[in-house]
Amino acid sequence: GAVVSQHPSRVICKSGTSVKIECRSLDFQATTMFWYRQFPKQSLMLMATSNEGSKATYEQGVEKDKFLINHASLTLSTLTVTSAHPEDSSFYICSARDEAVGETQYFGPGTRLLVL
Amino acid sequence: GQQLNQSPQSMFIQEGEDVSMNCTSSSIFNTWLWYKQDPGEGPVLLIALYKAGELTSNGRLTAQFGITRKDSFLNISASIPSDVGIYFCAGLRGSQGNLIFGKGTKLSVKP
């Protein structure tokens, strides 16, 4: 199947700092990528839909100024957690849609964020 | 909002046994996907279902898209220890392809 990578795989930062997470589709182009957050023992919750060349669409309750999304190319979307706080600690996972094979989404390996 | 009810929440089985889990929804979905997630990793796609009534297999896995488009099941035959993990169903929502996830089924397999 298609491959999606994320970087970094884990990050520890101090409260108040900003963290950027990259999501790349390695062998296909994706006009649409998605960002999810997963708390321990819970399911994935969609945060936002990242659209190449346009603004991201955020789910209700997700602050767009806190979670900045940039989808500058067909293979790269970034999520920046600004002024991170301990409650932002979570597992962040991106996915990309391979439109050549329909609606199937392929997920990255996730980024574990710990805010101290 | 749209929700997926996935059951069972967890299963403890003996190696070699068959497993069945399902998802239901009050809303219609046009696509159902089944994923497996290992600890600390992203979900891996197992099976994608695009047509109501569709029955699809992937090795020891079989999944069906319910005829009403409101449910789906996943079967695993002859389970092995590496089947351990959390299995999620997901329904595709809207034109942008947003996925709605079930709460997951945690599978434990005793050797």
Short mmCIF file of C-alpha atoms in Angstrom, two decimals:
data_model
loop_
_atom_site.label_atom_id
_atom_site.label_comp_id
_atom_site.label_asym_id
_atom_site.label_seq_id
_atom_site.Cartn_x
_atom_site.Cartn_y
_atom_site.Cartn_z
CA GLY A 1 0.00 0.00 0.00
CA ALA A 2 0.88 3.66 -0.12
CA VAL A 3 3.41 5.01 2.38
CA VAL A 4 2.97 8.02 4.61
CA SER A 5 5.74 9.22 6.89
CA GLN A 6 5.72 11.52 9.89
CA HIS A 7 8.52 13.43 11.54
CA PRO A 8 9.43 13.53 14.32
CA SER A 9 8.19 10.24 15.75
CA ARG A 10 8.31 11.64 19.26
CA VAL A 11 9.03 15.01 20.77
CA ILE A 12 9.31 16.42 24.27
CA CYS A 13 9.04 20.15 24.71
CA LYS A 14 8.61 22.76 27.40
CA SER A 15 5.29 24.44 28.00
CA GLY A 16 4.92 27.56 25.88
CA THR A 17 7.05 26.42 22.98
CA SER A 18 5.84 25.54 19.50
CA VAL A 19 6.24 22.16 17.83
CA LYS A 20 6.05 21.38 14.12
CA ILE A 21 5.07 17.95 12.87
CA GLU A 22 5.56 16.95 9.24
CA CYS A 23 3.46 14.52 7.25
CA ARG A 24 4.67 13.29 3.87
CA SER A 25 3.15 11.04 1.26
CA LEU A 26 6.15 9.17 -0.09
CA ASP A 27 4.94 7.49 -3.25
CA PHE A 28 1.80 9.35 -4.21
CA GLN A 29 0.41 12.84 -4.38
CA ALA A 30 -2.25 13.92 -1.96
CA THR A 31 -4.33 17.04 -2.41
CA THR A 32 -6.02 16.21 0.86
CA MET A 33 -4.41 15.17 4.12
CA PHE A 34 -5.98 14.79 7.54
CA TRP A 35 -4.74 15.38 11.06
CA TYR A 36 -5.99 13.30 13.97
CA ARG A 37 -5.34 13.27 17.69
CA GLN A 38 -5.54 10.15 19.79
CA PHE A 39 -5.53 10.08 23.58
CA PRO A 40 -4.54 6.89 25.42
CA LYS A 41 -6.99 4.03 24.99
CA GLN A 42 -9.25 6.15 22.83
CA SER A 43 -10.14 6.28 19.18
CA LEU A 44 -8.83 8.73 16.61
CA MET A 45 -10.46 12.12 16.55
CA LEU A 46 -10.27 14.21 13.42
CA MET A 47 -8.80 17.65 14.06
CA ALA A 48 -8.67 19.17 10.61
CA THR A 49 -8.61 18.53 6.90
CA SER A 50 -5.57 19.91 5.12
CA ASN A 51 -6.09 21.03 1.53
CA GLU A 52 -3.17 21.67 -0.78
CA GLY A 53 -3.01 25.31 -1.73
CA SER A 54 -5.89 26.45 0.44
CA LYS A 55 -6.88 26.88 4.05
CA ALA A 56 -7.44 23.91 6.27
CA THR A 57 -10.90 22.97 7.48
CA TYR A 58 -11.05 22.54 11.23
CA GLU A 59 -13.43 20.36 13.20
CA GLN A 60 -15.66 21.94 15.78
CA GLY A 61 -13.79 22.69 18.99
CA VAL A 62 -10.32 22.68 17.41
CA GLU A 63 -8.61 26.08 17.63
CA LYS A 64 -7.17 27.02 14.25
CA ASP A 65 -4.79 29.57 15.78
CA LYS A 66 -3.36 26.96 18.09
CA PHE A 67 -3.03 24.15 15.57
CA LEU A 68 -1.61 25.74 12.44
CA ILE A 69 -1.76 23.64 9.31
CA ASN A 70 0.14 24.25 6.12
CA HIS A 71 -0.21 22.09 3.02
CA ALA A 72 2.29 23.72 0.71
CA SER A 73 2.84 20.85 -1.71
CA LEU A 74 1.11 17.71 -2.91
CA THR A 75 3.30 15.55 -0.69
CA LEU A 76 3.73 17.58 2.50
CA SER A 77 1.45 18.89 5.21
CA THR A 78 2.64 20.34 8.50
CA LEU A 79 0.90 20.74 11.84
CA THR A 80 2.32 23.28 14.26
CA VAL A 81 1.17 23.16 17.85
CA THR A 82 1.70 26.73 19.03
CA SER A 83 2.35 27.65 22.65
CA ALA A 84 2.00 24.03 23.67
CA HIS A 85 0.65 23.14 27.11
CA PRO A 86 0.64 19.83 28.98
CA GLU A 87 -2.95 19.15 27.93
CA ASP A 88 -1.75 19.15 24.31
CA SER A 89 0.28 16.03 25.05
CA SER A 90 -1.12 13.35 22.80
CA PHE A 91 -0.49 11.07 19.84
CA TYR A 92 -0.88 13.03 16.60
CA ILE A 93 -1.48 11.04 13.43
CA CYS A 94 -1.82 12.22 9.87
CA SER A 95 -3.37 10.47 6.91
CA ALA A 96 -3.32 11.10 3.21
CA ARG A 97 -5.84 10.19 0.60
CA ASP A 98 -4.55 8.47 -2.50
CA GLU A 99 -7.11 9.72 -4.96
CA ALA A 100 -5.79 7.40 -7.65
CA VAL A 101 -7.35 4.50 -5.74
CA GLY A 102 -10.52 6.13 -4.55
CA GLU A 103 -11.28 7.25 -1.03
CA THR A 104 -8.81 5.08 0.84
CA GLN A 105 -6.72 6.87 3.43
CA TYR A 106 -3.26 5.78 4.49
CA PHE A 107 -1.96 6.74 7.89
CA GLY A 108 1.42 7.88 9.08
CA PRO A 109 3.12 6.18 12.03
CA GLY A 110 2.15 8.98 14.40
CA THR A 111 4.00 11.54 16.52
CA ARG A 112 4.05 11.27 20.29
CA LEU A 113 4.07 14.75 21.83
CA LEU A 114 4.86 15.28 25.49
CA VAL A 115 4.66 18.80 26.84
CA LEU A 116 6.31 19.31 30.19
CA GLY B 1 -23.29 13.95 14.95
CA GLN B 2 -22.53 10.72 13.18
CA GLN B 3 -21.26 7.94 15.40
CA LEU B 4 -20.10 4.41 14.85
CA ASN B 5 -20.88 1.78 17.45
CA GLN B 6 -18.20 -0.85 17.42
CA SER B 7 -18.40 -4.09 19.37
CA PRO B 8 -17.13 -5.87 21.23
CA GLN B 9 -14.89 -3.45 23.05
CA SER B 10 -12.35 -6.17 23.77
CA MET B 11 -11.85 -9.88 23.12
CA PHE B 12 -9.65 -12.53 24.71
CA ILE B 13 -9.32 -15.62 22.55
CA GLN B 14 -7.20 -18.71 22.14
CA GLU B 15 -4.83 -19.00 19.22
CA GLY B 16 -6.57 -20.73 16.33
CA GLU B 17 -10.04 -19.44 17.15
CA ASP B 18 -12.09 -17.32 14.78
CA VAL B 19 -12.96 -13.71 15.65
CA SER B 20 -15.85 -11.52 14.65
CA MET B 21 -16.39 -7.83 15.31
CA ASN B 22 -18.86 -5.35 13.91
CA CYS B 23 -19.79 -1.73 13.52
CA THR B 24 -23.19 -0.13 13.21
CA SER B 25 -24.28 3.39 12.51
CA SER B 26 -27.48 5.39 12.51
CA SER B 27 -26.27 7.06 9.32
CA ILE B 28 -25.44 5.74 5.90
CA PHE B 29 -21.81 5.59 4.79
CA ASN B 30 -20.69 5.07 1.21
CA THR B 31 -17.36 3.54 2.18
CA TRP B 32 -16.33 1.41 5.14
CA LEU B 33 -12.72 0.81 6.09
CA TRP B 34 -11.17 -1.53 8.62
CA TYR B 35 -7.83 -0.66 10.22
CA LYS B 36 -5.51 -2.33 12.73
CA GLN B 37 -3.40 -0.30 15.11
CA ASP B 38 -0.45 -1.61 17.08
CA PRO B 39 0.67 0.28 20.21
CA GLY B 40 2.51 3.51 19.42
CA GLU B 41 1.90 3.25 15.69
CA GLY B 42 -0.53 4.59 13.14
CA PRO B 43 -3.48 2.55 11.86
CA VAL B 44 -2.80 0.19 8.98
CA LEU B 45 -5.50 -0.37 6.40
CA LEU B 46 -6.79 -3.96 6.31
CA ILE B 47 -9.82 -3.89 4.05
CA ALA B 48 -11.77 -1.22 2.15
CA LEU B 49 -15.43 -1.71 1.21
CA TYR B 50 -17.07 0.45 -1.41
CA LYS B 51 -20.38 -1.21 -2.32
CA ALA B 52 -23.36 -2.20 -0.22
CA GLY B 53 -23.40 -5.98 0.19
CA GLU B 54 -19.75 -6.28 -0.82
CA LEU B 55 -17.82 -9.14 0.77
CA THR B 56 -14.06 -8.80 0.58
CA SER B 57 -11.23 -10.99 1.83
CA ASN B 58 -7.60 -10.26 2.60
CA GLY B 59 -5.88 -13.47 3.65
CA ARG B 60 -7.50 -14.67 6.87
CA LEU B 61 -9.58 -11.49 7.09
CA THR B 62 -13.05 -11.12 5.64
CA ALA B 63 -15.21 -8.03 5.82
CA GLN B 64 -18.67 -7.22 4.56
CA PHE B 65 -20.42 -3.95 3.84
CA GLY B 66 -24.01 -4.22 5.07
CA ILE B 67 -26.79 -4.00 2.51
CA THR B 68 -28.32 -1.03 4.34
CA ARG B 69 -24.93 0.74 4.30
CA LYS B 70 -25.25 1.25 8.04
CA ASP B 71 -23.12 -1.64 9.23
CA SER B 72 -20.08 -3.76 8.57
CA PHE B 73 -18.37 -6.76 10.12
CA LEU B 74 -14.82 -8.06 10.15
CA ASN B 75 -13.95 -11.71 10.65
CA ILE B 76 -10.51 -13.12 11.38
CA SER B 77 -10.12 -16.84 10.91
CA ALA B 78 -7.61 -19.07 12.69
CA SER B 79 -6.18 -16.27 14.83
CA ILE B 80 -2.45 -16.11 15.53
CA PRO B 81 -0.52 -14.14 18.18
CA SER B 82 0.43 -11.36 15.76
CA ASP B 83 -3.27 -10.56 15.30
CA VAL B 84 -3.09 -8.85 18.68
CA GLY B 85 -3.91 -5.15 18.45
CA ILE B 86 -6.78 -2.72 18.23
CA TYR B 87 -9.09 -2.95 15.27
CA PHE B 88 -11.01 0.12 14.14
CA CYS B 89 -13.86 0.46 11.72
CA ALA B 90 -14.22 3.76 9.92
CA GLY B 91 -16.94 5.22 7.76
CA LEU B 92 -16.30 7.81 5.11
CA ARG B 93 -18.18 11.06 5.54
CA GLY B 94 -18.68 13.90 3.11
CA SER B 95 -17.07 14.91 -0.14
CA GLN B 96 -13.69 15.69 1.42
CA GLY B 97 -13.27 12.18 2.67
CA ASN B 98 -13.45 12.67 6.42
CA LEU B 99 -13.36 9.40 8.35
CA ILE B 100 -15.51 8.69 11.38
CA PHE B 101 -13.92 6.05 13.57
CA GLY B 102 -15.45 3.46 15.84
CA LYS B 103 -14.06 3.17 19.36
CA GLY B 104 -12.04 0.11 18.54
CA THR B 105 -11.95 -3.56 19.46
CA LYS B 106 -8.92 -4.66 21.45
CA LEU B 107 -7.95 -8.21 20.52
CA SER B 108 -5.79 -10.38 22.76
CA VAL B 109 -4.68 -13.83 21.58
CA LYS B 110 -3.37 -16.49 23.96
CA PRO B 111 -0.77 -18.77 22.40
#
